[in-house]
Structures are given as C-alpha cells and as structure tokens.
Amino acid sequence: MAPVCLIEGGVDGLRVTDAGISLLESLNEPVAIVCLAGQYRTGKSFFLNQLASRRDDLPWISNSGAAVSNGNVANGTSSPKTNGFRVGPTTESCTRGIWLWAPQPPVRNPTGQLVLFLDTEGMASTDNDESYDAKIFSLGLLLSSLFVFNTMGVIDEGAIDRLYLVSELTKHVCVSAHPSTAPVSNNALDTMNSGAVPDIKAAWEYVSDATCQAALAAAIELYDNLMEATTGKKPLKKVNINDEGESEDTDEVEEDTDDGGSDETEEGPKILSQTEFEAIYKDAQEQALTFFKHKDESLSKVEAEAQTTKQELVKQLEVLRAKHQEEKEDWIRHAADQTAEKTMLQKQLKQAELGVQQKQRDMELLDKERQQLQQLYEAEVDARAQQDRDYEALRGGNLELERKLKQSAAQLLSSKQAAEREQGRLESRLQRFQMQLGRLEGNREVEEVLRDCVSNVVRQSDEDKIITLQEERRILQEQLGNLHEKISTLPDFYVRQIFCAPEPVPSFFDALTSAVGDATKWQTNWNQ
C-alpha cells in the first residue's frame, strides 16, 4: 500500500484528508505509530523507508509478527515490494503536510501491534512560518507512539529551542481522555507542568555542567601531575570557606629554602608524635565541624531563597503564560488575517499579471495584424500600379488591334469577293466533272458486265479441262500402281540406279505420285 496524506495544509489551515480517514477507518486493531520530524531536506522520508525495508535488522520488530497479514489493510495478501515515501534530489520539500504509511507485508512490534510510519513536513523551510512548523511538530508528537527528532550533525541550539518549544506546548495540550484514564492524564500533565520531570532544556544544562566539571577535574589533575614532575613536590590542598558558606579548594606549594632544598630532602620525612597528631586531628575536626555547620546554614538559606524564587518565577510564568497565550492568539489571528490578505493580494496580483499578459498578447496580436495589413496595403498599392501599367499596355495593344482589325476587314472583303469569283469558277468546273463522271460510270458498268461474261466462259472451259485431267490422273495412278508393284520386288541397288539416288527412297509410290497426283499443281501450271 502506498502512503496516503493524513493531514494537509491549505489557505484555511490544516485539515484531515478523506484518504487518511479511509485508512484509519479500515484499521480495527491496536497500532503503534513511529513519527519522524526535523528540518527539511535532512533525509526523514529516506530514513523511514529504510526502517520499513530493513525490518530484520531492527530488534524491536517481531519477525514472527511480520508474517501475519493485516486483513483490513491488504485483504490477507502480502507483497514483497513496498512503495515508500516519496524522495527527490531537489532543494525543496518533497513531503507536504503529514503522511501515513502502512507498509506491506505489515510490520509488527513484539507485542503484536501493527506499526505505522508517520512522515511530517520539514521545518525551517522558506515556504512556511514558525507557527505552521509548530503545528506540524505538535501534531506529530501527539499522534505518535514513538517520536524521533532527526537532525544532521551535532544538536545545535536551534534544535534545542525547537524541542523546548514543543515540549512546553505539549504540556498544555489535552484534546480528550477516556473517563477511566482521565486522572492519570491529568496527573501526568500536572507533573510535567510542575517541573518535577526534567525537560529537554534542563537535561541539556545538566549535560553541559557535567561536561564542564569533568573538564575542570581533568585540568586540575593534569596541573598536579605537571607540578609534581617538575618540582618533585605535590601541591597541598587547602579548604577555604567564602562569605556565602561555600568551600573553595586552593593549592598551596611549599617554598624552597635558600639552600636550594627543603628540610625533607635534607633530613628525610618527618615523624609526628602522638600529641602533635592529636592536636592536628582536633584542629581538623573543628575545621570540619565549622565547615559543615556553615554548609548546612548556607544550604538552608539557598533552599529558602530558591523556594521563594521558584514561587515568584511560577507566578511570573503564569502571568507570562497568560500574556503569551493572549499574544499568541492575537498573533495567530493576525497571521491568519495576513495570510488571507496575502492570499487575496496574491490572487489579485496574479489576476493583474494575467490581465497584463493578456493585454500584451492582444497588443502583440494587434501589432501583427497591423503589420499584416500594412503588408497587404503595400501589396495592393504595388498591384494597383502594376494594373495601371498593364492597362496602359492593354490600351496600346487595343489600338493596335483595332488598326489590324480594320486592315483585316478590308482584306476579308477583298478575299470574300475573290472567293465568290473562285466559287463560281469551281461550280462550273464541278458541273463539267459531274457530266464526265456520269459517262465514266456508264462505261464502268459496261466493263463489269463484259468482265462477268468473260469470267463465266473461262470458268466453264476450265471445269471441262479439270474433269479431263482428273480422268487422266486416275488412269495414270492405276498404271503407276502396277509399276510400283513391279519395282518394289527389285533390290535396293536397282532402285537407286533407276532413280539415280544415293540413298534408297523411303516411299517409292509417294515419290512417283508427288507431282502427278497433286491437282492444285496441275491447275497452277495450267493457268500459267
């Protein structure tokens, strides 16, 4: 399942989205929400994606619980691929508002609760103010079971201020509580407000003081070691009590004698007697009693002053808190009014810019139309001048054509008269030709009649000749048949000698009748 936007920002403020409500309504089991907040572009979304993808490396995530599917979220199915929160290489914030993600397969903690990841919009961006950042930060802190503050490098003073601000805001935020747990919630709220629970700023001051004390002790020890290594003597520590009853440790180094050495170096270590030891011990005991007495008095005095100061500070804090709350509400209303006014002015400015851009586009279009019209006008002027020149040329050509037309009319009249004379002459010749043609037609008909008669006579004589030749052919074929029978009984040698052929004739009868039996050849020869 891909992440959904749970809370988004708008002109009217923050609001819960429909997709976020649908996701929350689909869950009917205990959940544990891990929220990550911090400055923008510090890798919060990437860090949450790594938490969801490397669940086996996290000791607080149960591997057995991850195998249990969330029926309300994934309908009993699991997918090895997770989409994750959107990340990008840009310098602007990728996450807007607050996003909620239920990764698949579902992630569960050792107690069996479904783990959801909450990604918040980064703080200190150029698009939002501190009020918006405080709202996002507070909502993430209130909605989460585990709140993680992400920062790059060391924790600077700005991060501490933001954490202190949110911790102070959450002390006074209590939306609702179950009747059975209301006393517990009120008790926890009162405990946080009373200062019994150290806040982040006090913890930071304690760490700072402890670090300074450790550095001071290390410096004193280093100084003692250097002095002992240089002079061969340890510095003596002397306890002094100042005016306020606090003890001060001072180091006192014994001075060397004028002879270049001390008594201990010349005579060795000095052994004290019992009386001297008791005197020194009594003196030390009196000093210790005096010191502890002054210490108790100073502690009582400091405690009384601290209690008085605390009461005064609590009163001042209440006054400042009420004043700050009123100022905060005023500033919130003022910021909302300014935001609305800014939005309205931005809309008006945008509309004005759009109007100016539209007017500029209209002016550009009008300029282009003017240029086009100017070009068309110039083209029309050039065309008019060309038409005038063409008109003058056509006028001169028309005059020339009129002159030629007159000449042509005169020539046509003379040609018409000559044609009429030629027509009369041709008509007379046509009449003569027709008379001659009539005579020639009569002669042709006579010639055709004579040709038909001659052809009939010739055809009749040819038929008689053909009949005679066919009779002669039949007789000759009979004779040739008898001759073929006689010659076919002779050897091939005599046959070649008879026909004067180098090779024997394949068909002797065909050779003899090749020319004799062909009637067409006879007719052709006859006609020739």
Short mmCIF file of C-alpha atoms in Angstrom, two decimals:
data_model
loop_
_atom_site.label_atom_id
_atom_site.label_comp_id
_atom_site.label_asym_id
_atom_site.label_seq_id
_atom_site.Cartn_x
_atom_site.Cartn_y
_atom_site.Cartn_z
CA MET A 1 0.00 0.00 0.00
CA ALA A 2 1.31 3.42 -0.93
CA PRO A 3 1.50 6.22 1.67
CA VAL A 4 -1.53 8.50 1.94
CA CYS A 5 -1.75 12.11 3.03
CA LEU A 6 -3.32 12.21 6.50
CA ILE A 7 -3.18 15.97 7.17
CA GLU A 8 -2.64 18.61 4.53
CA GLY A 9 -2.27 22.36 4.73
CA GLY A 10 -4.29 24.94 2.89
CA VAL A 11 -5.42 28.53 2.95
CA ASP A 12 -7.93 27.77 5.73
CA GLY A 13 -5.36 25.86 7.79
CA LEU A 14 -4.71 22.17 8.38
CA ARG A 15 -7.38 19.59 7.58
CA VAL A 16 -7.70 15.80 7.60
CA THR A 17 -7.97 14.25 4.13
CA ASP A 18 -10.58 11.71 3.03
CA ALA A 19 -7.88 9.17 2.11
CA GLY A 20 -6.41 9.38 5.61
CA ILE A 21 -9.83 8.93 7.20
CA SER A 22 -10.49 5.87 5.00
CA LEU A 23 -7.16 4.32 6.01
CA LEU A 24 -7.82 4.91 9.72
CA GLU A 25 -11.35 3.51 9.46
CA SER A 26 -10.00 0.34 7.82
CA LEU A 27 -7.89 -0.43 10.91
CA ASN A 28 -9.57 -2.34 13.75
CA GLU A 29 -6.56 -3.45 15.79
CA PRO A 30 -4.02 -1.81 18.11
CA VAL A 31 -1.41 0.25 16.28
CA ALA A 32 1.95 1.77 17.16
CA ILE A 33 2.90 4.90 15.20
CA VAL A 34 6.52 5.85 14.60
CA CYS A 35 6.85 9.56 13.77
CA LEU A 36 9.95 11.26 12.39
CA ALA A 37 10.33 15.05 12.44
CA GLY A 38 13.11 17.51 11.84
CA GLN A 39 14.45 20.12 9.48
CA TYR A 40 13.55 19.88 5.81
CA ARG A 41 15.87 18.09 3.34
CA THR A 42 17.57 16.02 6.08
CA GLY A 43 16.52 12.55 4.86
CA LYS A 44 13.46 11.85 7.03
CA SER A 45 11.48 10.07 4.29
CA PHE A 46 14.53 8.05 3.25
CA PHE A 47 15.15 7.04 6.88
CA LEU A 48 11.57 5.78 7.28
CA ASN A 49 11.83 3.85 4.01
CA GLN A 50 14.98 2.20 5.31
CA LEU A 51 13.22 1.28 8.57
CA ALA A 52 10.41 -0.41 6.66
CA SER A 53 12.67 -2.19 4.16
CA ARG A 54 15.22 -3.47 6.73
CA ARG A 55 12.85 -4.79 9.34
CA ASP A 56 15.05 -7.85 10.04
CA ASP A 57 17.82 -5.58 11.36
CA LEU A 58 15.58 -3.88 13.93
CA PRO A 59 15.47 -5.60 17.35
CA TRP A 60 12.14 -4.05 18.32
CA ILE A 61 10.30 -5.52 15.33
CA SER A 62 8.98 -9.06 15.65
CA ASN A 63 9.81 -11.27 12.67
CA SER A 64 7.02 -13.67 13.52
CA GLY A 65 4.50 -10.86 13.61
CA ALA A 66 5.54 -9.69 10.17
CA ALA A 67 4.23 -12.93 8.70
CA VAL A 68 0.71 -12.19 9.98
CA SER A 69 -1.22 -10.36 7.29
CA ASN A 70 -3.43 -7.41 8.03
CA GLY A 71 -6.78 -8.32 6.57
CA ASN A 72 -8.12 -4.81 6.83
CA VAL A 73 -5.17 -3.33 5.01
CA ALA A 74 -4.12 -5.88 2.43
CA ASN A 75 -7.09 -8.32 2.42
CA GLY A 76 -4.95 -11.21 3.57
CA THR A 77 -2.25 -10.83 0.92
CA SER A 78 1.29 -9.65 1.21
CA SER A 79 3.55 -8.12 -1.38
CA PRO A 80 7.34 -8.10 -1.10
CA LYS A 81 7.52 -4.74 -2.82
CA THR A 82 6.97 -1.52 -0.86
CA ASN A 83 6.42 1.85 -2.40
CA GLY A 84 7.54 4.05 0.47
CA PHE A 85 7.54 7.79 0.95
CA ARG A 86 8.48 9.97 -1.98
CA VAL A 87 12.05 11.29 -2.04
CA GLY A 88 13.75 13.57 -4.53
CA PRO A 89 17.05 15.30 -5.33
CA THR A 90 15.58 18.82 -5.29
CA THR A 91 16.25 21.55 -2.74
CA GLU A 92 12.55 21.98 -1.94
CA SER A 93 10.47 19.89 0.47
CA CYS A 94 9.07 16.68 -1.02
CA THR A 95 6.67 15.99 1.86
CA ARG A 96 3.76 18.39 2.33
CA GLY A 97 1.70 18.02 5.50
CA ILE A 98 1.66 14.71 7.39
CA TRP A 99 1.71 11.35 5.53
CA LEU A 100 0.76 7.93 6.94
CA TRP A 101 2.05 4.61 5.59
CA ALA A 102 1.11 1.02 6.40
CA PRO A 103 3.85 -0.99 4.60
CA GLN A 104 3.20 -4.40 3.12
CA PRO A 105 3.87 -7.00 4.41
CA PRO A 106 2.75 -5.43 7.69
CA VAL A 107 5.33 -4.55 10.34
CA ARG A 108 4.58 -5.52 13.95
CA ASN A 109 6.34 -4.92 17.25
CA PRO A 110 6.97 -7.69 19.82
CA THR A 111 3.60 -7.02 21.47
CA GLY A 112 1.77 -7.72 18.19
CA GLN A 113 0.75 -4.14 17.44
CA LEU A 114 0.67 -3.00 13.83
CA VAL A 115 3.45 -0.47 13.20
CA LEU A 116 2.54 2.57 11.07
CA PHE A 117 5.03 5.17 9.90
CA LEU A 118 4.25 8.89 10.09
CA ASP A 119 6.27 11.30 7.95
CA THR A 120 6.00 15.04 8.66
CA GLU A 121 6.81 18.10 6.61
CA GLY A 122 10.25 19.52 7.33
CA MET A 123 10.68 22.58 9.49
CA ALA A 124 12.50 25.84 8.75
CA SER A 125 11.56 25.79 5.07
CA THR A 126 11.15 29.00 3.11
CA ASP A 127 7.50 28.24 2.30
CA ASN A 128 6.15 28.13 5.88
CA ASP A 129 6.43 30.14 9.08
CA GLU A 130 7.22 29.06 12.65
CA SER A 131 3.54 28.77 13.57
CA TYR A 132 2.97 26.21 10.82
CA ASP A 133 6.08 24.27 11.86
CA ALA A 134 4.92 24.24 15.49
CA LYS A 135 1.51 22.88 14.46
CA ILE A 136 3.02 20.09 12.37
CA PHE A 137 5.55 19.28 15.12
CA SER A 138 2.90 19.19 17.85
CA LEU A 139 0.51 17.03 15.81
CA GLY A 140 3.29 14.54 15.07
CA LEU A 141 4.23 14.40 18.75
CA LEU A 142 0.61 13.88 19.84
CA LEU A 143 -0.23 11.25 17.21
CA SER A 144 2.91 9.13 17.58
CA SER A 145 3.77 6.29 19.92
CA LEU A 146 7.48 6.78 19.24
CA PHE A 147 8.67 10.27 18.31
CA VAL A 148 12.08 10.64 16.63
CA PHE A 149 13.75 14.02 16.12
CA ASN A 150 16.07 13.91 13.10
CA THR A 151 18.96 16.34 12.71
CA MET A 152 22.20 16.48 10.75
CA GLY A 153 25.47 16.83 12.65
CA VAL A 154 25.55 17.87 16.28
CA ILE A 155 22.45 19.05 18.15
CA ASP A 156 22.71 22.82 17.93
CA GLU A 157 20.98 25.49 19.94
CA GLY A 158 18.25 25.92 17.34
CA ALA A 159 17.26 22.25 17.62
CA ILE A 160 17.17 22.56 21.42
CA ASP A 161 14.97 25.65 21.17
CA ARG A 162 12.53 23.86 18.87
CA LEU A 163 12.40 20.81 21.15
CA TYR A 164 11.91 23.05 24.18
CA LEU A 165 9.10 24.93 22.43
CA VAL A 166 7.28 21.73 21.50
CA SER A 167 7.77 20.21 24.96
CA GLU A 168 6.25 23.35 26.50
CA LEU A 169 3.35 23.30 24.04
CA THR A 170 2.52 19.65 24.70
CA LYS A 171 2.27 20.33 28.44
CA HIS A 172 -0.91 22.30 27.85
CA VAL A 173 -2.45 20.21 25.08
CA CYS A 174 -5.04 17.64 26.12
CA VAL A 175 -7.62 17.02 23.40
CA SER A 176 -9.63 14.26 25.07
CA ALA A 177 -9.19 11.43 27.56
CA HIS A 178 -11.08 8.28 28.43
CA PRO A 179 -13.00 8.59 31.75
CA SER A 180 -11.07 5.71 33.25
CA THR A 181 -7.70 7.22 32.32
CA ALA A 182 -8.55 10.91 32.80
CA PRO A 183 -6.97 11.16 36.33
CA VAL A 184 -3.79 9.57 35.05
CA SER A 185 -3.64 12.01 32.12
CA ASN A 186 -4.27 14.99 34.38
CA ASN A 187 -1.64 13.77 36.87
CA ALA A 188 0.93 13.35 34.11
CA LEU A 189 0.08 16.80 32.76
CA ASP A 190 0.40 18.40 36.20
CA THR A 191 3.68 16.59 36.83
CA MET A 192 5.14 17.89 33.58
CA ASN A 193 3.87 21.41 34.27
CA SER A 194 5.29 21.45 37.82
CA GLY A 195 8.81 20.80 36.59
CA ALA A 196 9.23 17.55 38.55
CA VAL A 197 10.03 15.79 35.29
CA PRO A 198 13.19 17.29 33.76
CA ASP A 199 12.55 18.75 30.36
CA ILE A 200 14.92 18.81 27.41
CA LYS A 201 16.44 22.17 28.28
CA ALA A 202 17.20 21.09 31.88
CA ALA A 203 18.75 17.87 30.61
CA TRP A 204 20.89 19.84 28.20
CA GLU A 205 22.05 22.18 31.00
CA TYR A 206 22.87 19.19 33.23
CA VAL A 207 24.93 17.58 30.47
CA SER A 208 26.71 20.88 29.87
CA ASP A 209 27.51 21.37 33.58
CA ALA A 210 28.71 17.77 33.97
CA THR A 211 30.96 18.18 30.96
CA CYS A 212 32.43 21.40 32.38
CA GLN A 213 33.05 19.80 35.81
CA ALA A 214 34.76 16.81 34.19
CA ALA A 215 36.94 19.13 32.13
CA LEU A 216 37.84 21.15 35.26
CA ALA A 217 38.78 18.00 37.21
CA ALA A 218 40.90 16.75 34.32
CA ALA A 219 42.67 20.12 34.13
CA ILE A 220 43.42 20.13 37.90
CA GLU A 221 44.76 16.59 37.76
CA LEU A 222 46.96 17.44 34.79
CA TYR A 223 48.24 20.53 36.65
CA ASP A 224 49.09 18.45 39.74
CA ASN A 225 50.93 15.86 37.68
CA LEU A 226 52.94 18.51 35.84
CA MET A 227 53.86 20.28 39.09
CA GLU A 228 54.92 17.02 40.73
CA ALA A 229 57.01 16.03 37.72
CA THR A 230 58.66 19.46 37.53
CA THR A 231 59.39 20.26 41.22
CA GLY A 232 59.15 16.82 42.75
CA LYS A 233 56.56 18.09 45.26
CA LYS A 234 52.84 17.64 45.47
CA PRO A 235 50.81 20.81 45.93
CA LEU A 236 48.93 20.94 49.22
CA LYS A 237 45.17 21.40 49.06
CA LYS A 238 43.68 23.95 51.40
CA VAL A 239 39.96 24.34 52.06
CA ASN A 240 38.68 27.91 52.43
CA ILE A 241 35.14 28.97 53.20
CA ASN A 242 33.92 32.08 51.42
CA ASP A 243 31.38 34.56 52.65
CA GLU A 244 28.43 32.57 51.24
CA GLY A 245 29.40 29.41 53.13
CA GLU A 246 30.71 27.56 50.08
CA SER A 247 34.03 25.77 50.19
CA GLU A 248 36.87 26.55 47.86
CA ASP A 249 39.85 24.31 47.19
CA THR A 250 43.15 26.10 46.71
CA ASP A 251 46.57 24.64 46.04
CA GLU A 252 49.49 25.81 48.10
CA VAL A 253 53.02 24.83 47.18
CA GLU A 254 55.74 24.86 49.80
CA GLU A 255 58.54 27.26 49.10
CA ASP A 256 62.07 26.05 48.75
CA THR A 257 64.68 27.13 51.26
CA ASP A 258 67.50 29.42 50.43
CA ASP A 259 69.87 26.49 50.48
CA GLY A 260 68.20 25.05 47.35
CA GLY A 261 66.28 22.31 49.11
CA SER A 262 63.75 21.65 51.82
CA ASP A 263 64.11 20.04 55.20
CA GLU A 264 62.57 16.84 53.91
CA THR A 265 65.16 16.48 51.18
CA GLU A 266 67.99 17.03 53.69
CA GLU A 267 66.70 15.14 56.70
CA GLY A 268 64.12 12.80 55.13
CA PRO A 269 60.43 12.53 56.08
CA LYS A 270 59.48 13.94 59.49
CA ILE A 271 57.70 11.62 62.02
CA LEU A 272 54.94 13.29 64.07
CA SER A 273 54.42 12.49 67.75
CA GLN A 274 51.12 11.38 69.28
CA THR A 275 50.48 14.80 70.82
CA GLU A 276 51.09 16.63 67.56
CA PHE A 277 48.92 14.17 65.68
CA GLU A 278 46.05 14.62 68.21
CA ALA A 279 46.40 18.41 68.00
CA ILE A 280 46.31 18.30 64.21
CA TYR A 281 43.36 15.87 64.27
CA LYS A 282 41.44 18.07 66.76
CA ASP A 283 42.13 21.15 64.70
CA ALA A 284 40.96 19.36 61.55
CA GLN A 285 37.83 18.13 63.33
CA GLU A 286 36.96 21.66 64.50
CA GLN A 287 37.51 22.99 61.00
CA ALA A 288 35.31 20.20 59.56
CA LEU A 289 32.53 20.89 62.07
CA THR A 290 32.71 24.59 61.32
CA PHE A 291 32.70 23.85 57.59
CA PHE A 292 29.68 21.51 57.75
CA LYS A 293 27.83 23.94 60.02
CA HIS A 294 28.37 26.77 57.56
CA LYS A 295 27.44 24.37 54.76
CA ASP A 296 24.13 23.43 56.39
CA GLU A 297 23.31 27.08 57.08
CA SER A 298 24.17 28.06 53.50
CA LEU A 299 22.14 25.16 52.10
CA SER A 300 19.12 26.12 54.22
CA LYS A 301 19.50 29.73 53.15
CA VAL A 302 19.88 28.77 49.49
CA GLU A 303 16.90 26.40 49.72
CA ALA A 304 14.70 29.11 51.22
CA GLU A 305 15.81 31.61 48.62
CA ALA A 306 15.30 29.02 45.87
CA GLN A 307 11.79 28.25 47.15
CA THR A 308 10.95 31.95 47.25
CA THR A 309 12.47 32.48 43.82
CA LYS A 310 10.59 29.46 42.50
CA GLN A 311 7.27 30.79 43.76
CA GLU A 312 7.95 34.20 42.27
CA LEU A 313 9.04 32.60 39.00
CA VAL A 314 5.93 30.41 38.94
CA LYS A 315 3.76 33.48 39.41
CA GLN A 316 5.66 35.35 36.73
CA LEU A 317 5.48 32.30 34.50
CA GLU A 318 1.71 32.10 34.93
CA VAL A 319 1.38 35.79 34.13
CA LEU A 320 3.71 35.46 31.17
CA ARG A 321 1.95 32.31 30.05
CA ALA A 322 -1.45 34.01 30.07
CA LYS A 323 0.01 37.04 28.37
CA HIS A 324 1.86 34.86 25.90
CA GLN A 325 -1.30 32.87 25.23
CA GLU A 326 -3.24 36.05 24.52
CA GLU A 327 -0.43 37.39 22.37
CA LYS A 328 -0.18 34.04 20.65
CA GLU A 329 -3.90 34.02 19.88
CA ASP A 330 -3.66 37.61 18.68
CA TRP A 331 -0.65 36.78 16.56
CA ILE A 332 -2.39 33.69 15.20
CA ARG A 333 -5.46 35.74 14.28
CA HIS A 334 -3.22 38.45 12.89
CA ALA A 335 -1.21 35.86 10.96
CA ALA A 336 -4.41 34.28 9.66
CA ASP A 337 -5.69 37.70 8.57
CA GLN A 338 -2.36 38.49 6.99
CA THR A 339 -2.32 35.10 5.30
CA ALA A 340 -5.83 35.62 3.96
CA GLU A 341 -4.96 39.15 2.88
CA LYS A 342 -1.71 37.89 1.37
CA THR A 343 -3.59 35.17 -0.47
CA MET A 344 -6.16 37.67 -1.71
CA LEU A 345 -3.42 40.07 -2.79
CA GLN A 346 -1.58 37.23 -4.48
CA LYS A 347 -4.76 36.28 -6.32
CA GLN A 348 -5.34 39.90 -7.31
CA LEU A 349 -1.71 40.24 -8.34
CA LYS A 350 -1.96 37.02 -10.29
CA GLN A 351 -5.14 38.24 -11.97
CA ALA A 352 -3.49 41.59 -12.70
CA GLU A 353 -0.46 39.82 -14.12
CA LEU A 354 -2.72 37.61 -16.20
CA GLY A 355 -4.60 40.72 -17.37
CA VAL A 356 -1.35 42.47 -18.26
CA GLN A 357 -0.13 39.37 -20.06
CA GLN A 358 -3.45 39.12 -21.91
CA LYS A 359 -3.24 42.80 -22.88
CA GLN A 360 0.34 42.32 -24.00
CA ARG A 361 -0.73 39.35 -26.09
CA ASP A 362 -3.62 41.41 -27.52
CA MET A 363 -1.22 44.26 -28.32
CA GLU A 364 1.17 41.82 -29.95
CA LEU A 365 -1.70 40.36 -31.98
CA LEU A 366 -2.86 43.85 -32.97
CA ASP A 367 0.69 44.79 -33.91
CA LYS A 368 0.98 41.65 -36.01
CA GLU A 369 -2.39 42.40 -37.64
CA ARG A 370 -1.27 46.00 -38.30
CA GLN A 371 1.93 44.73 -39.89
CA GLN A 372 -0.05 42.26 -41.97
CA LEU A 373 -2.49 44.99 -43.04
CA GLN A 374 0.45 47.27 -43.88
CA GLN A 375 1.96 44.50 -45.97
CA LEU A 376 -1.40 43.89 -47.65
CA TYR A 377 -1.77 47.63 -48.33
CA GLU A 378 1.69 47.82 -49.84
CA ALA A 379 0.92 44.73 -51.90
CA GLU A 380 -2.36 46.33 -53.04
CA VAL A 381 -0.52 49.54 -53.99
CA ASP A 382 2.03 47.54 -55.97
CA ALA A 383 -0.76 45.55 -57.59
CA ARG A 384 -2.62 48.79 -58.47
CA ALA A 385 0.50 50.25 -60.06
CA GLN A 386 1.03 47.00 -61.96
CA GLN A 387 -2.60 47.08 -63.09
CA ASP A 388 -2.18 50.68 -64.30
CA ARG A 389 0.88 49.65 -66.27
CA ASP A 390 -0.99 46.65 -67.65
CA TYR A 391 -3.94 48.91 -68.52
CA GLU A 392 -1.72 51.27 -70.48
CA ALA A 393 -0.12 48.31 -72.23
CA LEU A 394 -3.54 46.81 -72.98
CA ARG A 395 -4.82 50.16 -74.24
CA GLY A 396 -1.92 50.45 -76.65
CA GLY A 397 -2.44 46.84 -77.70
CA ASN A 398 -6.17 47.52 -78.19
CA LEU A 399 -5.46 50.43 -80.53
CA GLU A 400 -3.04 48.28 -82.45
CA LEU A 401 -5.63 45.51 -82.62
CA GLU A 402 -8.30 47.94 -83.87
CA ARG A 403 -5.96 49.08 -86.64
CA LYS A 404 -5.16 45.49 -87.53
CA LEU A 405 -8.88 44.66 -87.36
CA LYS A 406 -9.65 47.35 -89.91
CA GLN A 407 -6.92 46.03 -92.17
CA SER A 408 -8.21 42.52 -91.67
CA ALA A 409 -11.77 43.65 -92.52
CA ALA A 410 -10.56 45.20 -95.75
CA GLN A 411 -8.54 42.10 -96.55
CA LEU A 412 -11.54 39.94 -95.67
CA LEU A 413 -13.79 41.90 -98.01
CA SER A 414 -11.35 41.54 -100.87
CA SER A 415 -10.84 37.88 -100.02
CA LYS A 416 -14.61 37.38 -99.96
CA GLN A 417 -15.00 38.87 -103.39
CA ALA A 418 -12.14 36.73 -104.71
CA ALA A 419 -13.70 33.70 -103.03
CA GLU A 420 -17.05 34.40 -104.69
CA ARG A 421 -15.38 34.58 -108.06
CA GLU A 422 -13.43 31.40 -107.34
CA GLN A 423 -16.65 29.72 -106.17
CA GLY A 424 -18.39 30.49 -109.48
CA ARG A 425 -15.46 29.11 -111.42
CA LEU A 426 -15.32 25.98 -109.28
CA GLU A 427 -19.07 25.41 -109.64
CA SER A 428 -18.77 25.47 -113.43
CA ARG A 429 -15.89 23.02 -113.27
CA LEU A 430 -17.91 20.81 -110.89
CA GLN A 431 -20.74 20.61 -113.39
CA ARG A 432 -18.32 19.52 -116.09
CA PHE A 433 -16.79 16.93 -113.76
CA GLN A 434 -20.23 15.55 -112.92
CA MET A 435 -21.05 15.11 -116.61
CA GLN A 436 -17.75 13.31 -117.14
CA LEU A 437 -18.35 11.18 -114.06
CA GLY A 438 -21.76 10.10 -115.43
CA ARG A 439 -20.18 8.99 -118.64
CA LEU A 440 -17.40 7.14 -116.77
CA GLU A 441 -19.97 5.39 -114.56
CA GLY A 442 -21.79 4.07 -117.64
CA ASN A 443 -18.55 2.81 -119.11
CA ARG A 444 -17.63 1.09 -115.82
CA GLU A 445 -20.95 -0.75 -115.68
CA VAL A 446 -20.49 -1.97 -119.25
CA GLU A 447 -16.96 -3.09 -118.43
CA GLU A 448 -18.16 -5.05 -115.38
CA VAL A 449 -20.83 -6.83 -117.46
CA LEU A 450 -18.26 -7.79 -120.05
CA ARG A 451 -15.82 -8.99 -117.37
CA ASP A 452 -18.52 -11.21 -115.84
CA CYS A 453 -19.28 -12.75 -119.19
CA VAL A 454 -15.64 -13.48 -119.92
CA SER A 455 -15.08 -14.97 -116.47
CA ASN A 456 -18.08 -17.28 -116.88
CA VAL A 457 -16.81 -18.51 -120.24
CA VAL A 458 -13.31 -19.10 -118.86
CA ARG A 459 -14.66 -20.86 -115.77
CA GLN A 460 -16.75 -23.20 -117.92
CA SER A 461 -13.79 -24.13 -120.09
CA ASP A 462 -11.60 -24.67 -117.01
CA GLU A 463 -14.11 -27.04 -115.47
CA ASP A 464 -14.13 -29.15 -118.61
CA LYS A 465 -10.35 -29.28 -118.60
CA ILE A 466 -10.27 -30.24 -114.92
CA ILE A 467 -12.64 -33.15 -115.49
CA THR A 468 -10.46 -34.40 -118.36
CA LEU A 469 -7.32 -34.09 -116.25
CA GLN A 470 -8.89 -35.95 -113.34
CA GLU A 471 -9.72 -38.87 -115.67
CA GLU A 472 -6.17 -38.88 -116.96
CA ARG A 473 -4.85 -38.76 -113.42
CA ARG A 474 -6.91 -41.73 -112.35
CA ILE A 475 -5.64 -43.78 -115.30
CA LEU A 476 -2.07 -42.72 -114.61
CA GLN A 477 -2.40 -43.66 -110.92
CA GLU A 478 -3.55 -47.13 -111.91
CA GLN A 479 -0.54 -47.53 -114.18
CA LEU A 480 1.80 -46.23 -111.53
CA GLY A 481 0.38 -48.71 -109.04
CA ASN A 482 1.20 -51.58 -111.30
CA LEU A 483 4.66 -50.17 -111.87
CA HIS A 484 5.17 -49.80 -108.10
CA GLU A 485 4.33 -53.43 -107.55
CA LYS A 486 6.92 -54.47 -110.06
CA ILE A 487 9.68 -52.15 -108.84
CA SER A 488 9.07 -52.92 -105.16
CA THR A 489 10.18 -56.51 -105.80
CA LEU A 490 13.60 -55.33 -107.04
CA PRO A 491 16.63 -54.93 -104.69
CA ASP A 492 17.66 -51.51 -103.32
CA PHE A 493 20.62 -51.30 -105.63
CA TYR A 494 18.41 -51.37 -108.77
CA VAL A 495 16.07 -48.92 -107.20
CA ARG A 496 18.92 -46.43 -106.67
CA GLN A 497 20.09 -46.97 -110.22
CA ILE A 498 16.62 -46.39 -111.59
CA PHE A 499 16.03 -43.15 -109.70
CA CYS A 500 19.67 -42.01 -109.71
CA ALA A 501 19.58 -41.51 -105.93
CA PRO A 502 22.49 -42.11 -103.50
CA GLU A 503 20.08 -43.45 -100.86
CA PRO A 504 17.05 -45.65 -101.21
CA VAL A 505 13.72 -43.78 -101.50
CA PRO A 506 11.65 -44.22 -98.31
CA SER A 507 8.34 -44.30 -100.20
CA PHE A 508 8.61 -45.12 -103.84
CA PHE A 509 4.96 -44.57 -104.57
CA ASP A 510 4.94 -41.16 -102.94
CA ALA A 511 7.97 -40.15 -104.98
CA LEU A 512 6.26 -41.11 -108.21
CA THR A 513 2.94 -39.52 -107.33
CA SER A 514 4.28 -36.42 -105.62
CA ALA A 515 3.73 -34.30 -108.69
CA VAL A 516 1.33 -36.40 -110.68
CA GLY A 517 -1.41 -36.76 -108.04
CA ASP A 518 -1.49 -33.06 -106.88
CA ALA A 519 -4.40 -31.47 -108.75
CA THR A 520 -3.66 -27.97 -107.45
CA LYS A 521 -0.23 -28.06 -109.06
CA TRP A 522 -1.82 -29.11 -112.31
CA GLN A 523 -4.28 -26.22 -112.11
CA THR A 524 -1.50 -23.77 -111.32
CA ASN A 525 0.64 -25.00 -114.16
CA TRP A 526 -2.34 -24.88 -116.43
CA ASN A 527 -3.16 -21.34 -115.56
CA GLN A 528 0.39 -20.35 -116.27
#
